[in-house]
Amino acid sequence: MTQITIAKFGGTSVANTHSMNCCADLILKDSSVRLVVLSASAGVTNALVALASGLEPEERSVQIDNIRQIQCAIMDELSPQEVVREEIERILENISALSEAASLATSLALTDELIGNGELMSTLLFVELLRQRNVNAEWFDIRKVMRTNDCFGKAEPDTTALFELSQLHLLPRLKGALIITQGFIGSEGKGRTTTLGRGGSDYTAALLGEALNAKRIDIWTDVPGIYTTDPRVVPSAMRIDKISFSEAAEMATFGAKILHPATLLPAVRQDIPVFVGSSKNPDAGGTLVCQKTDNPPLFRALALRRGQTLVTLHSLNMLHARGFLAEVFGTLARHNISVDLITTSEVSVALTLDTTGSTSGISLMTTALFTELSSLCRVEVEENMALVALIGNQLSQACGIGKKVFGVLDPFNIRMICYGASSHNLCFLVPGEDAETVVRTLHHNLFE
Ligand code: ADP
Ligand code: ASP
Ligand code: MG
């Protein structure tokens, strides 16, 4: 079979029938698109995440109504077959039952089962829309092939299983109908639904691209490409026409929402180009992410990641001692915490914990962890920090970077700086409320 293209459409692209029709137009223009990955309709996952947090009955019914309205607006315009209507009704009832379940608060498995429903509904409705346009489209349950571990909220896919199961269940189907499937969800060993973390549909598309040796992965979203920074924060941000995997991966890792942080890993492993464009405005072009670009600039982009916790550990025992850091990291590892940034001095260590990404929404600094760390040293925790990352090339070899960056950030309190470990980024922590102004100031001075 010739190599296929995988097209992924995000939440705003499948928010209503008009947007869904734009996606259908795009798919039908390119006969190499044989597999389509969809997010939930815009607003649905947010409402499901809110429901999973355990709401009071009144607020709960507001969120359930909200989801129902989004999906019913699409159904009303489509007038789908009775079986589809019944299936959507069944899912809506399941959402309602799950969000009332007393065990929801303690069960991450139930949380993922609840949150994964958005993608089930959007794909069912999209298949119906395609069929009404006389397209031979088939709904495929991605959980048949996307096996993951049981880290509910941010599950890790089993790429070997995905490869084998895709050859078995997906590949033969691609020769017939156009396959429509869900991003974001998977299933663990016991068959329970898992999720890959917020924004995980991009990752699904890339994993499928790798498993099926796709020729390209198209990520269709609400902006025509990857910009020098989030155009919603800095309207004068410029589109980047071509960017390398490593630069784009740094952007995604450091919070550029345009791509889920893990998206590029499968694409890099298999050297599959990724195109990012706007489903509503495909003629505006987009960004091609590929192995190499000519003349990569010193400064490429700025990214912003909110929801950072800064933990500072002080202990005089650290002075000339051996093994103290090992003890601290041993404690963090036992609590299954991955440290993000770190800086040290003689008697203190500052590190950041990243609370973004997971759908479980649980604070990483639990009472148990705090107590255990406090038995080793004095612990200070500062929440609501933001990480600003300047992404570029050969940054650690260039002269005058410090002055260029921090010279214009005089009015701000920079809490922590990480520079030198990677030649692709310089990042620092600022109070959450300053983050956007810091990004605007830097963009204005370094990119415009
Ligand atoms: P989708 O639902 O299609 O996955 P997302 O909301 O996840 O879309 O991602 C698209 C959004 O990413 C844009 O609307 C934009 O605000 C944001 N964004 C953040 N950083 C960038 C960037 N560097 N370039 C383009 N968009 C960005
Ligand atoms: N629907 C999920 C989310 O909103 C996954 C995605 O859109 O990529 O996080
Ligand atoms: Mg996204």
Short mmCIF file of C-alpha atoms and ligand atoms in Angstrom, two decimals:
data_model
loop_
_atom_site.label_atom_id
_atom_site.label_comp_id
_atom_site.label_asym_id
_atom_site.label_seq_id
_atom_site.Cartn_x
_atom_site.Cartn_y
_atom_site.Cartn_z
CA MET A 1 0.00 0.00 0.00
CA THR A 2 1.29 3.52 -0.80
CA GLN A 3 2.18 5.66 2.18
CA ILE A 4 -0.74 7.44 3.77
CA THR A 5 -1.18 10.86 5.37
CA ILE A 6 -2.71 11.08 8.83
CA ALA A 7 -4.86 14.13 9.45
CA LYS A 8 -5.60 15.28 13.00
CA PHE A 9 -8.25 17.90 13.75
CA GLY A 10 -8.33 19.70 17.09
CA GLY A 11 -11.31 20.77 19.20
CA THR A 12 -12.17 24.03 17.43
CA SER A 13 -12.01 22.23 14.07
CA VAL A 14 -14.81 19.88 15.18
CA ALA A 15 -16.72 22.36 17.35
CA ASN A 16 -19.82 22.50 15.10
CA THR A 17 -21.11 21.28 11.74
CA HIS A 18 -19.68 24.23 9.84
CA SER A 19 -16.18 23.54 11.19
CA MET A 20 -16.61 19.82 10.62
CA ASN A 21 -17.55 20.50 7.01
CA CYS A 22 -14.31 22.49 6.57
CA CYS A 23 -12.44 19.39 7.84
CA ALA A 24 -14.33 17.17 5.43
CA ASP A 25 -13.45 19.51 2.52
CA LEU A 26 -9.78 19.30 3.47
CA ILE A 27 -9.81 15.51 3.75
CA LEU A 28 -11.55 15.07 0.42
CA LYS A 29 -8.99 17.29 -1.32
CA ASP A 30 -6.14 14.94 -0.46
CA SER A 31 -6.59 11.31 -1.45
CA SER A 32 -3.55 10.27 0.59
CA VAL A 33 -5.48 11.00 3.82
CA ARG A 34 -6.78 7.59 4.87
CA LEU A 35 -6.82 7.94 8.63
CA VAL A 36 -8.30 10.84 10.59
CA VAL A 37 -7.77 11.51 14.29
CA LEU A 38 -10.18 13.81 16.09
CA SER A 39 -10.24 15.68 19.39
CA ALA A 40 -13.44 16.26 21.31
CA SER A 41 -15.55 19.22 20.16
CA ALA A 42 -14.18 22.47 21.68
CA GLY A 43 -15.32 22.96 25.28
CA VAL A 44 -16.30 19.32 25.87
CA THR A 45 -13.06 18.09 27.46
CA ASN A 46 -12.88 21.19 29.67
CA ALA A 47 -16.42 20.51 30.88
CA LEU A 48 -15.58 16.83 31.49
CA VAL A 49 -12.44 17.81 33.44
CA ALA A 50 -14.59 20.16 35.54
CA LEU A 51 -17.07 17.33 36.18
CA ALA A 52 -14.24 15.04 37.19
CA SER A 53 -13.22 17.48 39.92
CA GLY A 54 -16.43 16.57 41.78
CA LEU A 55 -18.89 19.45 41.50
CA GLU A 56 -21.92 20.41 43.56
CA PRO A 57 -25.17 19.20 41.90
CA GLU A 58 -26.09 22.61 40.50
CA GLU A 59 -22.72 23.25 38.89
CA ARG A 60 -22.69 19.64 37.70
CA SER A 61 -25.90 20.05 35.75
CA VAL A 62 -24.57 23.29 34.21
CA GLN A 63 -21.57 21.39 32.83
CA ILE A 64 -23.64 18.42 31.65
CA ASP A 65 -26.07 20.79 29.89
CA ASN A 66 -23.13 22.53 28.32
CA ILE A 67 -21.80 19.26 26.85
CA ARG A 68 -25.29 18.21 25.75
CA GLN A 69 -25.82 21.57 24.01
CA ILE A 70 -22.55 21.36 22.08
CA GLN A 71 -23.29 17.83 20.82
CA CYS A 72 -27.02 18.33 20.27
CA ALA A 73 -26.40 21.46 18.18
CA ILE A 74 -24.38 19.28 15.81
CA MET A 75 -26.98 16.48 15.91
CA ASP A 76 -29.85 18.87 15.21
CA GLU A 77 -28.16 20.11 12.06
CA LEU A 78 -27.18 16.65 10.92
CA SER A 79 -30.35 14.73 11.82
CA PRO A 80 -28.29 11.56 12.16
CA GLN A 81 -29.52 8.00 11.86
CA GLU A 82 -31.34 6.76 14.94
CA VAL A 83 -28.48 4.46 15.97
CA VAL A 84 -26.06 7.40 16.14
CA ARG A 85 -28.51 9.53 18.12
CA GLU A 86 -29.04 6.64 20.55
CA GLU A 87 -25.31 6.10 20.93
CA ILE A 88 -24.71 9.79 21.72
CA GLU A 89 -27.59 9.68 24.23
CA ARG A 90 -26.06 6.61 25.84
CA ILE A 91 -22.69 8.39 26.17
CA LEU A 92 -24.35 11.49 27.63
CA GLU A 93 -26.12 9.30 30.20
CA ASN A 94 -22.85 7.59 31.03
CA ILE A 95 -21.24 11.01 31.56
CA SER A 96 -24.05 11.96 33.89
CA ALA A 97 -23.80 8.70 35.86
CA LEU A 98 -20.02 8.82 36.12
CA SER A 99 -19.98 12.43 37.28
CA GLU A 100 -22.39 11.55 40.10
CA ALA A 101 -20.47 8.45 41.19
CA ALA A 102 -19.26 8.77 44.76
CA SER A 103 -16.10 6.88 43.86
CA LEU A 104 -15.13 9.42 41.19
CA ALA A 105 -13.12 11.51 43.62
CA THR A 106 -10.83 8.62 44.49
CA SER A 107 -10.64 6.77 41.21
CA LEU A 108 -8.31 8.03 38.50
CA ALA A 109 -9.60 5.21 36.29
CA LEU A 110 -13.16 6.53 36.49
CA THR A 111 -11.87 10.04 35.85
CA ASP A 112 -10.27 8.91 32.59
CA GLU A 113 -13.36 6.97 31.60
CA LEU A 114 -15.36 10.16 32.09
CA ILE A 115 -12.91 12.50 30.34
CA GLY A 116 -12.43 10.23 27.32
CA ASN A 117 -16.08 10.48 26.29
CA GLY A 118 -15.63 13.69 24.29
CA GLU A 119 -13.59 12.01 21.57
CA LEU A 120 -16.10 9.15 21.31
CA MET A 121 -18.89 11.63 20.55
CA SER A 122 -17.02 13.88 18.11
CA THR A 123 -15.88 10.90 16.02
CA LEU A 124 -19.37 9.36 15.89
CA LEU A 125 -20.83 12.64 14.68
CA PHE A 126 -18.09 13.24 12.15
CA VAL A 127 -18.55 9.80 10.59
CA GLU A 128 -22.24 10.61 10.26
CA LEU A 129 -21.45 13.94 8.58
CA LEU A 130 -19.10 12.23 6.13
CA ARG A 131 -21.66 9.55 5.31
CA GLN A 132 -24.20 12.24 4.57
CA ARG A 133 -21.66 13.63 2.11
CA ASN A 134 -21.48 10.17 0.51
CA VAL A 135 -18.04 9.41 1.85
CA ASN A 136 -17.31 5.79 2.72
CA ALA A 137 -16.23 6.46 6.32
CA GLU A 138 -15.82 4.03 9.20
CA TRP A 139 -15.67 4.70 12.95
CA PHE A 140 -12.75 2.97 14.63
CA ASP A 141 -12.26 2.58 18.38
CA ILE A 142 -8.63 3.57 18.95
CA ARG A 143 -8.58 1.66 22.25
CA LYS A 144 -8.31 -1.53 20.20
CA VAL A 145 -4.76 -0.58 19.22
CA MET A 146 -3.60 2.22 21.56
CA ARG A 147 -2.47 0.16 24.53
CA THR A 148 -0.98 2.16 27.40
CA ASN A 149 0.27 1.68 30.93
CA ASP A 150 -2.13 2.46 33.77
CA CYS A 151 -0.83 5.95 34.62
CA PHE A 152 -4.33 7.38 34.33
CA GLY A 153 -4.30 11.07 33.40
CA LYS A 154 -1.01 10.88 31.53
CA ALA A 155 -0.68 7.32 30.30
CA GLU A 156 2.31 6.14 28.28
CA PRO A 157 1.56 4.25 25.07
CA ASP A 158 3.09 0.86 24.36
CA THR A 159 4.55 1.50 20.90
CA THR A 160 5.35 -2.17 20.23
CA ALA A 161 1.77 -3.21 20.93
CA LEU A 162 0.50 -0.27 18.87
CA PHE A 163 2.62 -1.37 15.91
CA GLU A 164 1.47 -4.99 16.08
CA LEU A 165 -2.19 -4.21 16.71
CA SER A 166 -2.25 -1.55 13.97
CA GLN A 167 -0.98 -4.06 11.41
CA LEU A 168 -3.71 -6.42 12.52
CA HIS A 169 -6.74 -4.15 13.01
CA LEU A 170 -6.03 -0.89 11.18
CA LEU A 171 -3.88 -1.51 8.14
CA PRO A 172 -6.31 -3.88 6.37
CA ARG A 173 -9.17 -1.39 6.95
CA LEU A 174 -7.28 1.53 5.38
CA LYS A 175 -7.63 -0.06 1.95
CA GLY A 176 -11.40 0.30 2.16
CA ALA A 177 -13.14 3.10 3.99
CA LEU A 178 -11.73 6.35 5.33
CA ILE A 179 -11.05 5.61 8.99
CA ILE A 180 -12.10 8.11 11.66
CA THR A 181 -10.74 7.56 15.14
CA GLN A 182 -10.22 9.21 18.51
CA GLY A 183 -7.18 11.07 19.71
CA PHE A 184 -6.26 11.33 23.39
CA ILE A 185 -7.58 7.99 24.64
CA GLY A 186 -6.15 4.51 24.98
CA SER A 187 -6.71 1.41 27.08
CA GLU A 188 -4.60 -0.28 29.73
CA GLY A 189 -4.04 -3.98 30.46
CA LYS A 190 -7.43 -4.51 32.05
CA GLY A 191 -9.23 -2.78 29.19
CA ARG A 192 -9.97 0.39 31.17
CA THR A 193 -9.87 3.72 29.28
CA THR A 194 -6.79 5.87 29.79
CA THR A 195 -5.90 9.38 28.56
CA LEU A 196 -2.57 10.65 27.23
CA GLY A 197 -2.65 14.07 28.95
CA ARG A 198 -4.30 17.30 27.85
CA GLY A 199 -3.82 18.02 24.17
CA GLY A 200 -2.90 14.36 23.63
CA SER A 201 -4.63 13.94 20.26
CA ASP A 202 -1.56 15.35 18.49
CA TYR A 203 0.46 12.59 20.15
CA THR A 204 -2.07 9.96 19.00
CA ALA A 205 -1.75 11.14 15.41
CA ALA A 206 2.05 11.01 15.54
CA LEU A 207 2.06 7.56 17.18
CA LEU A 208 -0.24 6.24 14.47
CA GLY A 209 1.98 7.89 11.87
CA GLU A 210 4.93 5.97 13.23
CA ALA A 211 3.04 2.67 13.53
CA LEU A 212 1.72 2.90 9.97
CA ASN A 213 4.83 4.46 8.41
CA ALA A 214 2.86 7.49 7.21
CA LYS A 215 4.36 9.89 4.69
CA ARG A 216 3.09 12.96 6.58
CA ILE A 217 1.16 13.94 9.69
CA ASP A 218 -1.12 16.95 9.27
CA ILE A 219 -2.13 18.77 12.43
CA TRP A 220 -5.11 21.00 11.61
CA THR A 221 -5.90 23.57 14.26
CA ASP A 222 -7.18 27.15 14.67
CA VAL A 223 -3.98 29.00 13.66
CA PRO A 224 -2.18 28.74 10.31
CA GLY A 225 1.04 27.30 11.69
CA ILE A 226 3.59 27.61 14.47
CA TYR A 227 4.44 31.19 15.39
CA THR A 228 7.40 32.81 17.12
CA THR A 229 5.19 32.80 20.21
CA ASP A 230 1.51 32.29 21.00
CA PRO A 231 -0.24 34.77 18.69
CA ARG A 232 -2.99 35.12 21.28
CA VAL A 233 -0.45 36.57 23.72
CA VAL A 234 1.56 38.54 21.14
CA PRO A 235 -0.55 39.46 18.09
CA SER A 236 2.59 40.58 16.21
CA ALA A 237 4.12 37.07 16.44
CA MET A 238 5.39 35.81 13.08
CA ARG A 239 4.65 32.48 11.45
CA ILE A 240 7.61 30.12 11.12
CA ASP A 241 7.40 28.47 7.68
CA LYS A 242 9.84 25.66 8.37
CA ILE A 243 11.20 24.48 11.68
CA SER A 244 13.35 21.54 12.77
CA PHE A 245 12.03 18.69 14.90
CA SER A 246 14.33 19.64 17.75
CA GLU A 247 13.28 23.31 17.79
CA ALA A 248 9.57 22.47 17.59
CA ALA A 249 9.98 19.78 20.25
CA GLU A 250 11.59 22.33 22.57
CA MET A 251 8.69 24.70 21.96
CA ALA A 252 6.13 22.00 22.72
CA THR A 253 8.01 20.82 25.82
CA PHE A 254 8.18 24.35 27.15
CA GLY A 255 4.48 24.95 26.80
CA ALA A 256 3.63 26.04 23.24
CA LYS A 257 0.10 24.62 23.24
CA ILE A 258 0.10 24.25 19.49
CA LEU A 259 1.63 20.77 19.86
CA HIS A 260 1.42 18.23 22.68
CA PRO A 261 4.96 17.89 24.11
CA ALA A 262 5.43 14.27 23.05
CA THR A 263 4.05 14.71 19.51
CA LEU A 264 7.37 14.94 17.76
CA LEU A 265 9.01 11.90 19.37
CA PRO A 266 7.36 9.34 17.05
CA ALA A 267 7.77 11.67 14.06
CA VAL A 268 11.51 12.02 14.74
CA ARG A 269 11.97 8.26 15.27
CA GLN A 270 10.51 7.59 11.83
CA ASP A 271 11.50 10.89 10.16
CA ILE A 272 7.93 11.80 9.21
CA PRO A 273 7.32 15.47 8.36
CA VAL A 274 4.58 17.17 10.36
CA PHE A 275 2.51 19.97 8.84
CA VAL A 276 0.61 22.42 11.05
CA GLY A 277 -2.15 24.54 9.50
CA SER A 278 -5.58 26.06 10.06
CA SER A 279 -8.60 23.94 9.12
CA LYS A 280 -10.70 27.09 8.63
CA ASN A 281 -8.09 28.84 6.54
CA PRO A 282 -6.03 26.17 4.78
CA ASP A 283 -5.02 28.59 2.01
CA ALA A 284 -3.09 30.65 4.57
CA GLY A 285 -0.39 27.95 4.51
CA GLY A 286 1.29 26.64 7.60
CA THR A 287 4.47 25.33 9.18
CA LEU A 288 6.43 22.30 8.08
CA VAL A 289 8.28 20.55 10.89
CA CYS A 290 11.07 18.40 9.51
CA GLN A 291 14.52 17.02 10.25
CA LYS A 292 16.59 20.07 9.25
CA THR A 293 16.16 23.68 8.18
CA ASP A 294 18.60 26.00 6.44
CA ASN A 295 20.26 28.71 8.53
CA PRO A 296 18.48 28.13 11.84
CA PRO A 297 18.34 31.48 13.66
CA LEU A 298 19.90 32.18 17.08
CA PHE A 299 16.48 33.04 18.53
CA ARG A 300 13.60 30.93 17.20
CA ALA A 301 10.65 31.28 19.55
CA LEU A 302 9.33 32.02 23.01
CA ALA A 303 7.20 29.58 24.97
CA LEU A 304 5.29 29.96 28.18
CA ARG A 305 4.27 27.25 30.62
CA ARG A 306 2.06 28.11 33.53
CA GLY A 307 1.24 26.05 36.62
CA GLN A 308 4.80 25.65 37.86
CA THR A 309 5.64 24.96 41.48
CA LEU A 310 9.01 26.15 42.75
CA VAL A 311 10.39 24.08 45.61
CA THR A 312 13.44 25.39 47.47
CA LEU A 313 15.25 23.05 49.84
CA HIS A 314 17.75 24.45 52.37
CA SER A 315 20.01 22.48 54.63
CA LEU A 316 23.35 23.21 56.23
CA ASN A 317 23.93 19.44 55.99
CA MET A 318 24.41 20.00 52.29
CA LEU A 319 27.68 21.83 52.90
CA HIS A 320 30.48 19.53 51.76
CA ALA A 321 28.20 16.57 52.37
CA ARG A 322 27.93 13.58 50.11
CA GLY A 323 24.66 11.93 49.20
CA PHE A 324 22.27 14.69 50.26
CA LEU A 325 21.00 15.36 46.74
CA ALA A 326 20.71 11.62 46.14
CA GLU A 327 18.46 11.42 49.19
CA VAL A 328 16.29 14.30 47.97
CA PHE A 329 15.95 12.82 44.49
CA GLY A 330 15.36 9.37 45.94
CA THR A 331 12.44 10.80 47.91
CA LEU A 332 11.03 12.52 44.82
CA ALA A 333 11.41 9.34 42.76
CA ARG A 334 9.57 7.30 45.41
CA HIS A 335 6.70 9.77 45.08
CA ASN A 336 6.81 9.29 41.30
CA ILE A 337 7.75 12.91 40.70
CA SER A 338 9.84 13.98 37.77
CA VAL A 339 11.79 17.14 38.46
CA ASP A 340 11.74 19.68 35.70
CA LEU A 341 14.34 22.44 36.20
CA ILE A 342 16.98 22.50 38.87
CA THR A 343 19.62 24.91 40.20
CA THR A 344 21.84 24.41 43.23
CA SER A 345 24.03 26.39 45.61
CA GLU A 346 26.16 25.18 48.52
CA VAL A 347 23.30 24.88 51.00
CA SER A 348 20.18 24.92 48.88
CA VAL A 349 18.56 23.40 45.85
CA ALA A 350 15.73 24.94 43.86
CA LEU A 351 13.65 22.77 41.61
CA THR A 352 10.42 23.04 39.69
CA LEU A 353 7.53 20.63 39.46
CA ASP A 354 5.34 20.85 36.41
CA THR A 355 1.67 20.42 37.16
CA THR A 356 0.42 21.02 33.63
CA GLY A 357 -0.48 18.32 31.15
CA SER A 358 -2.12 15.64 33.24
CA THR A 359 -5.90 15.33 33.28
CA SER A 360 -5.89 14.16 36.90
CA GLY A 361 -5.22 17.74 38.10
CA ILE A 362 -3.64 16.52 41.30
CA SER A 363 -1.04 18.76 42.98
CA LEU A 364 2.37 17.11 42.90
CA MET A 365 3.40 18.55 46.27
CA THR A 366 1.34 16.23 48.44
CA THR A 367 1.35 16.40 52.23
CA ALA A 368 3.22 13.08 52.36
CA LEU A 369 5.98 14.37 50.06
CA PHE A 370 6.22 17.67 51.95
CA THR A 371 6.53 15.84 55.28
CA GLU A 372 9.19 13.48 53.97
CA LEU A 373 11.25 16.30 52.44
CA SER A 374 10.86 18.36 55.62
CA SER A 375 12.53 15.57 57.59
CA LEU A 376 15.64 16.15 55.44
CA CYS A 377 15.72 19.93 55.18
CA ARG A 378 13.75 23.17 55.30
CA VAL A 379 11.25 23.22 52.45
CA GLU A 380 9.69 26.27 50.80
CA VAL A 381 6.98 25.93 48.19
CA GLU A 382 5.89 28.70 45.82
CA GLU A 383 2.91 27.95 43.59
CA ASN A 384 1.57 29.80 40.53
CA MET A 385 4.90 30.42 38.87
CA ALA A 386 5.37 30.48 35.10
CA LEU A 387 8.23 29.20 33.04
CA VAL A 388 9.36 31.35 30.13
CA ALA A 389 11.60 29.62 27.60
CA LEU A 390 13.64 31.26 24.88
CA ILE A 391 14.21 28.64 22.21
CA GLY A 392 16.99 28.92 19.69
CA ASN A 393 20.14 27.43 18.26
CA GLN A 394 23.69 27.35 19.63
CA LEU A 395 22.51 29.57 22.49
CA SER A 396 25.16 28.35 24.89
CA GLN A 397 27.92 29.28 22.40
CA ALA A 398 26.71 32.83 21.74
CA CYS A 399 28.07 35.89 23.56
CA GLY A 400 25.95 38.59 25.14
CA ILE A 401 22.79 36.48 25.52
CA GLY A 402 22.40 37.32 29.21
CA LYS A 403 22.45 41.05 28.57
CA LYS A 404 20.09 40.83 25.57
CA VAL A 405 17.55 38.82 27.52
CA PHE A 406 17.73 40.05 31.07
CA GLY A 407 18.71 43.63 30.17
CA VAL A 408 15.13 44.22 28.99
CA LEU A 409 13.56 42.40 31.94
CA ASP A 410 14.74 44.83 34.61
CA PRO A 411 11.30 45.49 36.12
CA PHE A 412 10.60 41.81 36.75
CA ASN A 413 11.46 39.42 39.53
CA ILE A 414 13.28 36.50 37.91
CA ARG A 415 13.10 33.65 40.43
CA MET A 416 15.28 31.03 38.78
CA ILE A 417 17.38 30.74 35.61
CA CYS A 418 18.48 27.63 33.71
CA TYR A 419 21.06 28.16 31.00
CA GLY A 420 23.94 26.16 29.63
CA ALA A 421 22.69 22.60 29.90
CA SER A 422 21.03 22.79 26.49
CA SER A 423 22.21 24.83 23.52
CA HIS A 424 18.57 25.05 22.42
CA ASN A 425 17.02 26.92 25.33
CA LEU A 426 17.38 29.45 28.06
CA CYS A 427 14.55 29.36 30.54
CA PHE A 428 13.56 31.15 33.68
CA LEU A 429 10.79 31.33 36.22
CA VAL A 430 8.66 34.41 36.87
CA PRO A 431 5.57 34.98 39.00
CA GLY A 432 2.50 33.80 37.06
CA GLU A 433 0.96 37.28 36.93
CA ASP A 434 4.02 38.73 35.11
CA ALA A 435 4.34 35.96 32.55
CA GLU A 436 2.52 37.49 29.58
CA THR A 437 4.14 40.91 29.98
CA VAL A 438 7.55 39.25 30.16
CA VAL A 439 6.85 37.33 26.93
CA ARG A 440 5.59 40.48 25.17
CA THR A 441 8.63 42.48 26.29
CA LEU A 442 11.05 39.81 25.14
CA HIS A 443 9.27 39.26 21.84
CA HIS A 444 9.29 42.97 21.11
CA ASN A 445 13.02 43.24 21.84
CA LEU A 446 14.35 40.01 20.35
CA PHE A 447 12.02 39.20 17.45
CA GLU A 448 10.46 42.39 16.05
P1 ADP B 1 -6.28 22.22 18.97
O1 ADP B 1 -7.55 22.21 19.73
O2 ADP B 1 -6.46 22.34 17.49
O3 ADP B 1 -5.35 21.11 19.35
P2 ADP B 1 -4.83 24.02 20.67
O4 ADP B 1 -5.68 25.04 21.37
O5 ADP B 1 -4.37 22.85 21.44
O6 ADP B 1 -5.58 23.58 19.35
O7 ADP B 1 -3.55 24.71 20.05
C1 ADP B 1 -3.69 25.85 19.22
C2 ADP B 1 -3.40 27.10 20.03
O8 ADP B 1 -2.03 27.06 20.44
C3 ADP B 1 -3.50 28.39 19.25
O9 ADP B 1 -4.82 28.86 19.25
C4 ADP B 1 -2.54 29.30 20.00
O10 ADP B 1 -3.20 30.18 20.88
C5 ADP B 1 -1.70 28.35 20.85
N1 ADP B 1 -0.25 28.55 20.68
C6 ADP B 1 0.64 28.56 21.70
N2 ADP B 1 1.86 28.78 21.26
C7 ADP B 1 1.78 28.90 19.91
C8 ADP B 1 2.73 29.14 18.88
N3 ADP B 1 4.02 29.29 19.14
N4 ADP B 1 2.28 29.21 17.61
C9 ADP B 1 0.97 29.04 17.32
N5 ADP B 1 0.02 28.83 18.25
C10 ADP B 1 0.41 28.75 19.54
N1 ASP B 2 -9.68 16.67 23.97
C1 ASP B 2 -8.40 16.57 24.65
C2 ASP B 2 -8.06 17.89 25.34
O1 ASP B 2 -8.80 18.84 25.20
C3 ASP B 2 -7.30 16.13 23.75
C4 ASP B 2 -6.97 17.08 22.62
O2 ASP B 2 -7.76 17.94 22.27
O3 ASP B 2 -5.89 16.94 22.04
O4 ASP B 2 -7.09 17.94 26.03
MG MG B 3 -4.10 20.83 21.04
#
